[in-house]
Amino acid sequence: MIIAFFISLTVVSAVVITVRTVHRHLSNTPSVVALIEKWKTYDYPSIYEVSRQILQDRPYDGTVLIYHGYASFYLAVAQTDTSLAQGYLDEAISSMRIALYKAGKQVRPQIEYMLGKAYFYKNTITSYYYADLALKYLTLAKEHGYKADDAAEYRGLCYAALGNYMESIAAFTEALLVRESDSLLLSIAEQYYKAGQSAAAKQYLFRIKNESSDDDLVLKSMNLLGTIYIDEKNYDEARREFEGILKKNQNSADAFYGLGVIYEKQGDLVKARAEWRKALRVQVNHSLSLEKMANYK
């Protein structure tokens, strides 16, 4: 009887210790409620850390994976250090891909949209090619009914990266219906130019040049107009565009380069090289001017 009593006491004690240990462990583990509260205040560093702690115990919790993926994405976008940004993006993509397998129909489209954006940003900071994956998930999100103000613009950027100029124009035009901006107009002009439709590109560039209050976009539009005029052998108009840029910004390497190309086309390599040297004094790594100087040693 005494032996049985001590055995029972030992078992009970073990159970009590186990319960206390589990309770202590659970009380130290953050909850999903904490994530929701921090999400309301856009506290992405805290969301990232809290979700990381929860995932150590519940690595396949779909809700927590979504929070962790989204927080990792926003932390990546905020980084100026590309190596740190890439690490966050890898976490974001990994978390969201796992969450996607477990997600219901209602939340899947939003995860696809966020996953597409994550791949797009990864495409911009690495030497590998992720524009196709970005477009895949952004397109799936659209097909599944997800709507976001910037979704069409991101698809346009993906198509542009893939060299699908007309599809890019269609997506950018769709984005204009949601939010008209001069940057979108310039993107459309650039895609028309790359597609060989300079006349259409010029219409958008004239609009930006004449109506935009964004000086940087105006200068970019003038530079592209100058380039188009060179292609059309309209050197006088091209010169006016580049000289107009230099009146607004005397340190424009692109404008000096453009003037050099005009002289090159007219057969005056002495003046052409002088303009390219000016471009390199302003911007020592101006690739187009370096290439020209190398070709005319």
Short mmCIF file of C-alpha atoms in Angstrom, two decimals:
data_model
loop_
_atom_site.label_atom_id
_atom_site.label_comp_id
_atom_site.label_asym_id
_atom_site.label_seq_id
_atom_site.Cartn_x
_atom_site.Cartn_y
_atom_site.Cartn_z
CA MET A 1 0.00 0.00 0.00
CA ILE A 2 2.80 2.40 0.91
CA ILE A 3 4.62 1.61 -2.30
CA ALA A 4 1.43 2.14 -4.31
CA PHE A 5 0.85 5.42 -2.52
CA PHE A 6 4.31 6.74 -3.40
CA ILE A 7 3.90 5.58 -7.00
CA SER A 8 0.58 7.46 -7.23
CA LEU A 9 2.13 10.53 -5.61
CA THR A 10 5.01 10.44 -8.06
CA VAL A 11 2.63 10.21 -11.03
CA VAL A 12 0.48 13.07 -9.74
CA SER A 13 3.56 15.21 -9.08
CA ALA A 14 4.85 14.55 -12.60
CA VAL A 15 1.50 15.55 -14.09
CA VAL A 16 1.40 18.74 -12.01
CA ILE A 17 4.96 19.65 -13.03
CA THR A 18 4.14 18.95 -16.68
CA VAL A 19 0.98 21.08 -16.57
CA ARG A 20 2.85 23.93 -14.89
CA THR A 21 5.66 23.70 -17.46
CA VAL A 22 3.21 23.76 -20.39
CA HIS A 23 1.28 26.63 -18.82
CA ARG A 24 4.47 28.60 -18.24
CA HIS A 25 5.56 27.92 -21.85
CA LEU A 26 2.21 28.96 -23.30
CA SER A 27 2.07 32.09 -21.18
CA ASN A 28 5.47 33.15 -22.59
CA THR A 29 4.46 32.46 -26.19
CA PRO A 30 2.83 35.45 -27.93
CA SER A 31 -0.67 35.00 -29.28
CA VAL A 32 -2.30 35.69 -32.62
CA VAL A 33 -4.33 38.37 -30.84
CA ALA A 34 -1.06 40.23 -30.22
CA LEU A 35 -0.33 40.08 -33.96
CA ILE A 36 -3.72 41.52 -34.82
CA GLU A 37 -3.25 44.41 -32.39
CA LYS A 38 0.19 45.24 -33.75
CA TRP A 39 -1.09 45.01 -37.33
CA LYS A 40 -3.58 47.78 -36.57
CA THR A 41 -0.66 50.14 -35.81
CA TYR A 42 1.52 49.02 -38.77
CA ASP A 43 4.20 47.88 -36.32
CA TYR A 44 5.93 45.58 -38.81
CA PRO A 45 9.13 44.97 -36.77
CA SER A 46 7.02 43.75 -33.81
CA ILE A 47 4.74 41.69 -36.08
CA TYR A 48 7.81 40.08 -37.62
CA GLU A 49 9.31 39.20 -34.22
CA VAL A 50 6.08 38.00 -32.60
CA SER A 51 5.15 35.84 -35.61
CA ARG A 52 8.68 34.42 -35.68
CA GLN A 53 8.33 33.33 -32.05
CA ILE A 54 4.95 31.71 -32.64
CA LEU A 55 6.21 29.86 -35.73
CA GLN A 56 8.94 28.23 -33.67
CA ASP A 57 6.18 26.24 -31.96
CA ARG A 58 3.62 26.21 -34.77
CA PRO A 59 5.60 26.34 -38.04
CA TYR A 60 2.58 25.60 -40.23
CA ASP A 61 0.04 27.96 -38.67
CA GLY A 62 -1.47 29.53 -41.77
CA THR A 63 -2.61 32.76 -40.12
CA VAL A 64 0.75 33.39 -38.48
CA LEU A 65 2.58 32.58 -41.73
CA ILE A 66 0.54 35.25 -43.50
CA TYR A 67 1.38 37.87 -40.87
CA HIS A 68 5.04 36.88 -40.95
CA GLY A 69 5.15 36.98 -44.75
CA TYR A 70 3.48 40.38 -44.98
CA ALA A 71 5.65 41.90 -42.24
CA SER A 72 8.79 40.53 -43.90
CA PHE A 73 7.73 42.08 -47.20
CA TYR A 74 7.14 45.54 -45.74
CA LEU A 75 10.43 45.40 -43.84
CA ALA A 76 12.22 44.45 -47.08
CA VAL A 77 10.72 47.38 -48.99
CA ALA A 78 11.84 49.77 -46.23
CA GLN A 79 15.48 48.60 -46.37
CA THR A 80 18.29 50.57 -47.99
CA ASP A 81 20.69 47.64 -47.58
CA THR A 82 19.93 45.26 -50.46
CA SER A 83 21.40 42.24 -48.67
CA LEU A 84 19.04 42.77 -45.72
CA ALA A 85 16.15 43.43 -48.10
CA GLN A 86 16.86 40.19 -49.94
CA GLY A 87 16.84 38.23 -46.67
CA TYR A 88 13.47 39.66 -45.68
CA LEU A 89 12.07 38.97 -49.16
CA ASP A 90 13.20 35.37 -49.01
CA GLU A 91 11.37 34.99 -45.69
CA ALA A 92 8.30 36.71 -47.10
CA ILE A 93 8.17 34.48 -50.15
CA SER A 94 8.78 31.29 -48.18
CA SER A 95 6.10 32.13 -45.59
CA MET A 96 3.51 33.16 -48.16
CA ARG A 97 4.07 30.13 -50.38
CA ILE A 98 3.48 27.79 -47.43
CA ALA A 99 0.46 29.85 -46.34
CA LEU A 100 -0.93 29.67 -49.87
CA TYR A 101 -1.20 25.87 -49.71
CA LYS A 102 -3.25 26.09 -46.51
CA ALA A 103 -5.34 29.16 -47.38
CA GLY A 104 -9.05 29.14 -48.12
CA LYS A 105 -10.60 30.63 -51.25
CA GLN A 106 -11.32 33.97 -49.62
CA VAL A 107 -7.77 34.77 -48.57
CA ARG A 108 -5.87 33.09 -51.45
CA PRO A 109 -6.18 36.02 -53.90
CA GLN A 110 -4.67 38.48 -51.42
CA ILE A 111 -1.73 36.18 -50.72
CA GLU A 112 -1.18 35.78 -54.48
CA TYR A 113 -1.15 39.54 -54.87
CA MET A 114 1.38 40.01 -52.06
CA LEU A 115 3.49 37.13 -53.34
CA GLY A 116 3.55 38.72 -56.79
CA LYS A 117 4.77 42.00 -55.32
CA ALA A 118 7.44 40.19 -53.31
CA TYR A 119 8.77 38.48 -56.44
CA PHE A 120 8.68 41.81 -58.29
CA TYR A 121 10.85 43.52 -55.67
CA LYS A 122 13.17 40.50 -55.59
CA ASN A 123 13.52 40.92 -59.35
CA THR A 124 14.72 44.52 -58.86
CA ILE A 125 17.48 43.79 -56.34
CA THR A 126 18.99 40.49 -57.49
CA SER A 127 20.83 39.29 -60.56
CA TYR A 128 18.30 36.50 -61.03
CA TYR A 129 15.07 36.72 -62.97
CA TYR A 130 11.78 36.80 -61.07
CA ALA A 131 9.54 38.99 -63.24
CA ASP A 132 7.81 35.92 -64.68
CA LEU A 133 6.91 34.61 -61.21
CA ALA A 134 5.78 38.08 -60.14
CA LEU A 135 3.49 38.28 -63.17
CA LYS A 136 2.20 34.75 -62.56
CA TYR A 137 0.96 35.48 -59.05
CA LEU A 138 -0.31 38.99 -59.84
CA THR A 139 -2.32 37.53 -62.74
CA LEU A 140 -3.70 34.76 -60.53
CA ALA A 141 -4.78 37.36 -57.98
CA LYS A 142 -6.62 39.27 -60.71
CA GLU A 143 -8.26 36.11 -62.07
CA HIS A 144 -9.41 35.23 -58.56
CA GLY A 145 -11.07 38.60 -58.12
CA TYR A 146 -8.56 40.50 -56.01
CA LYS A 147 -8.50 44.27 -56.56
CA ALA A 148 -5.80 46.71 -55.49
CA ASP A 149 -5.07 50.20 -56.78
CA ASP A 150 -1.48 49.35 -57.72
CA ALA A 151 -2.03 45.83 -59.10
CA ALA A 152 -2.32 46.84 -62.76
CA GLU A 153 0.78 49.06 -62.51
CA TYR A 154 2.80 46.18 -61.09
CA ARG A 155 1.65 43.91 -63.91
CA GLY A 156 2.68 46.61 -66.37
CA LEU A 157 6.14 46.79 -64.82
CA CYS A 158 6.44 43.00 -64.99
CA TYR A 159 5.44 42.91 -68.65
CA ALA A 160 7.97 45.69 -69.32
CA ALA A 161 10.73 43.70 -67.62
CA LEU A 162 9.79 40.70 -69.77
CA GLY A 163 9.88 42.79 -72.96
CA ASN A 164 6.15 42.38 -73.62
CA TYR A 165 5.61 46.01 -74.56
CA MET A 166 2.01 45.97 -75.77
CA GLU A 167 0.84 43.94 -72.77
CA SER A 168 2.69 46.41 -70.58
CA ILE A 169 0.92 49.33 -72.26
CA ALA A 170 -2.46 47.65 -71.74
CA ALA A 171 -1.74 47.12 -68.03
CA PHE A 172 -0.47 50.68 -67.53
CA THR A 173 -3.54 52.03 -69.33
CA GLU A 174 -5.73 49.97 -66.98
CA ALA A 175 -3.82 51.50 -64.06
CA LEU A 176 -4.58 55.00 -65.39
CA LEU A 177 -8.28 54.31 -64.92
CA VAL A 178 -7.63 53.78 -61.21
CA ARG A 179 -5.07 56.51 -60.62
CA GLU A 180 -3.89 58.90 -63.31
CA SER A 181 -0.30 60.00 -62.82
CA ASP A 182 2.48 61.49 -64.91
CA SER A 183 4.78 58.59 -64.02
CA LEU A 184 2.30 56.17 -65.61
CA LEU A 185 2.10 58.37 -68.70
CA LEU A 186 5.90 58.25 -68.98
CA SER A 187 5.89 54.47 -68.54
CA ILE A 188 3.38 54.15 -71.39
CA ALA A 189 5.47 56.45 -73.59
CA GLU A 190 8.60 54.41 -72.91
CA GLN A 191 6.84 51.17 -73.82
CA TYR A 192 5.45 52.64 -77.05
CA TYR A 193 8.96 53.79 -77.96
CA LYS A 194 10.42 50.33 -77.29
CA ALA A 195 7.61 48.81 -79.35
CA GLY A 196 8.65 51.01 -82.28
CA GLN A 197 5.59 53.28 -82.09
CA SER A 198 7.31 56.63 -81.67
CA ALA A 199 4.33 58.69 -82.80
CA ALA A 200 2.22 57.31 -79.97
CA ALA A 201 5.07 57.80 -77.51
CA LYS A 202 5.42 61.46 -78.49
CA GLN A 203 1.78 62.21 -77.69
CA TYR A 204 2.27 61.11 -74.09
CA LEU A 205 5.62 62.89 -73.82
CA PHE A 206 4.14 66.19 -75.09
CA ARG A 207 1.44 65.92 -72.46
CA ILE A 208 3.95 65.41 -69.65
CA LYS A 209 6.23 68.14 -70.91
CA ASN A 210 3.42 70.69 -71.18
CA GLU A 211 1.30 69.77 -68.16
CA SER A 212 3.37 68.06 -65.48
CA SER A 213 4.56 69.85 -62.35
CA ASP A 214 7.16 67.15 -61.69
CA ASP A 215 10.45 68.58 -62.99
CA ASP A 216 12.21 65.20 -62.98
CA LEU A 217 9.52 63.60 -65.16
CA VAL A 218 9.55 66.62 -67.50
CA LEU A 219 13.32 66.27 -67.99
CA LYS A 220 12.99 62.53 -68.64
CA SER A 221 10.26 63.23 -71.19
CA MET A 222 12.39 65.84 -72.94
CA ASN A 223 15.31 63.40 -73.06
CA LEU A 224 13.18 60.69 -74.66
CA LEU A 225 11.73 63.23 -77.09
CA GLY A 226 15.27 64.22 -78.07
CA THR A 227 16.15 60.57 -78.63
CA ILE A 228 13.07 60.08 -80.83
CA TYR A 229 13.94 63.18 -82.86
CA ILE A 230 17.43 61.77 -83.44
CA ASP A 231 15.87 58.53 -84.70
CA GLU A 232 13.74 60.64 -87.05
CA LYS A 233 16.86 62.61 -88.14
CA ASN A 234 15.19 65.79 -86.94
CA TYR A 235 18.38 67.09 -85.38
CA ASP A 236 17.24 70.67 -84.83
CA GLU A 237 14.31 69.58 -82.67
CA ALA A 238 16.51 67.06 -80.86
CA ARG A 239 19.05 69.80 -80.09
CA ARG A 240 16.30 72.02 -78.71
CA GLU A 241 15.19 69.28 -76.32
CA PHE A 242 18.68 68.56 -74.99
CA GLU A 243 19.61 72.23 -74.68
CA GLY A 244 16.29 72.81 -72.93
CA ILE A 245 17.22 70.12 -70.41
CA LEU A 246 20.58 71.80 -69.74
CA LYS A 247 18.85 75.12 -69.07
CA LYS A 248 16.91 73.38 -66.31
CA ASN A 249 19.75 71.12 -65.16
CA GLN A 250 23.27 72.01 -66.28
CA ASN A 251 24.57 68.70 -64.90
CA SER A 252 22.51 66.38 -67.07
CA ALA A 253 24.85 63.69 -68.43
CA ASP A 254 22.04 62.35 -70.62
CA ALA A 255 21.61 65.74 -72.32
CA PHE A 256 25.35 66.04 -73.04
CA TYR A 257 25.31 62.50 -74.37
CA GLY A 258 22.36 63.33 -76.66
CA LEU A 259 24.11 66.40 -78.05
CA GLY A 260 27.16 64.23 -78.71
CA VAL A 261 25.03 61.76 -80.68
CA ILE A 262 23.66 64.63 -82.80
CA TYR A 263 27.21 65.72 -83.70
CA GLU A 264 28.11 62.08 -84.38
CA LYS A 265 25.19 61.72 -86.78
CA GLN A 266 26.28 64.93 -88.52
CA GLY A 267 29.84 63.64 -88.91
CA ASP A 268 31.55 65.96 -86.41
CA LEU A 269 33.33 63.52 -84.09
CA VAL A 270 35.48 66.23 -82.49
CA LYS A 271 32.40 68.00 -81.10
CA ALA A 272 30.73 64.66 -80.37
CA ARG A 273 33.63 63.51 -78.19
CA ALA A 274 33.68 66.89 -76.44
CA GLU A 275 30.03 66.44 -75.42
CA TRP A 276 30.60 62.89 -74.24
CA ARG A 277 33.56 64.07 -72.15
CA LYS A 278 31.24 66.64 -70.54
CA ALA A 279 28.80 63.83 -69.77
CA LEU A 280 31.57 61.83 -68.09
CA ARG A 281 32.73 64.82 -66.06
CA VAL A 282 29.20 65.05 -64.68
CA GLN A 283 28.72 61.28 -64.32
CA VAL A 284 31.92 59.26 -64.49
CA ASN A 285 30.11 55.96 -65.02
CA HIS A 286 27.68 57.13 -67.71
CA SER A 287 27.62 53.87 -69.66
CA LEU A 288 26.45 55.21 -73.02
CA SER A 289 29.14 57.92 -73.10
CA LEU A 290 31.81 55.42 -72.02
CA GLU A 291 30.76 53.13 -74.85
CA LYS A 292 30.94 55.94 -77.41
CA MET A 293 34.39 57.06 -76.20
CA ALA A 294 35.62 53.48 -76.42
CA ASN A 295 34.34 53.15 -79.97
CA TYR A 296 36.06 56.36 -81.11
CA LYS A 297 39.54 56.13 -79.56
#
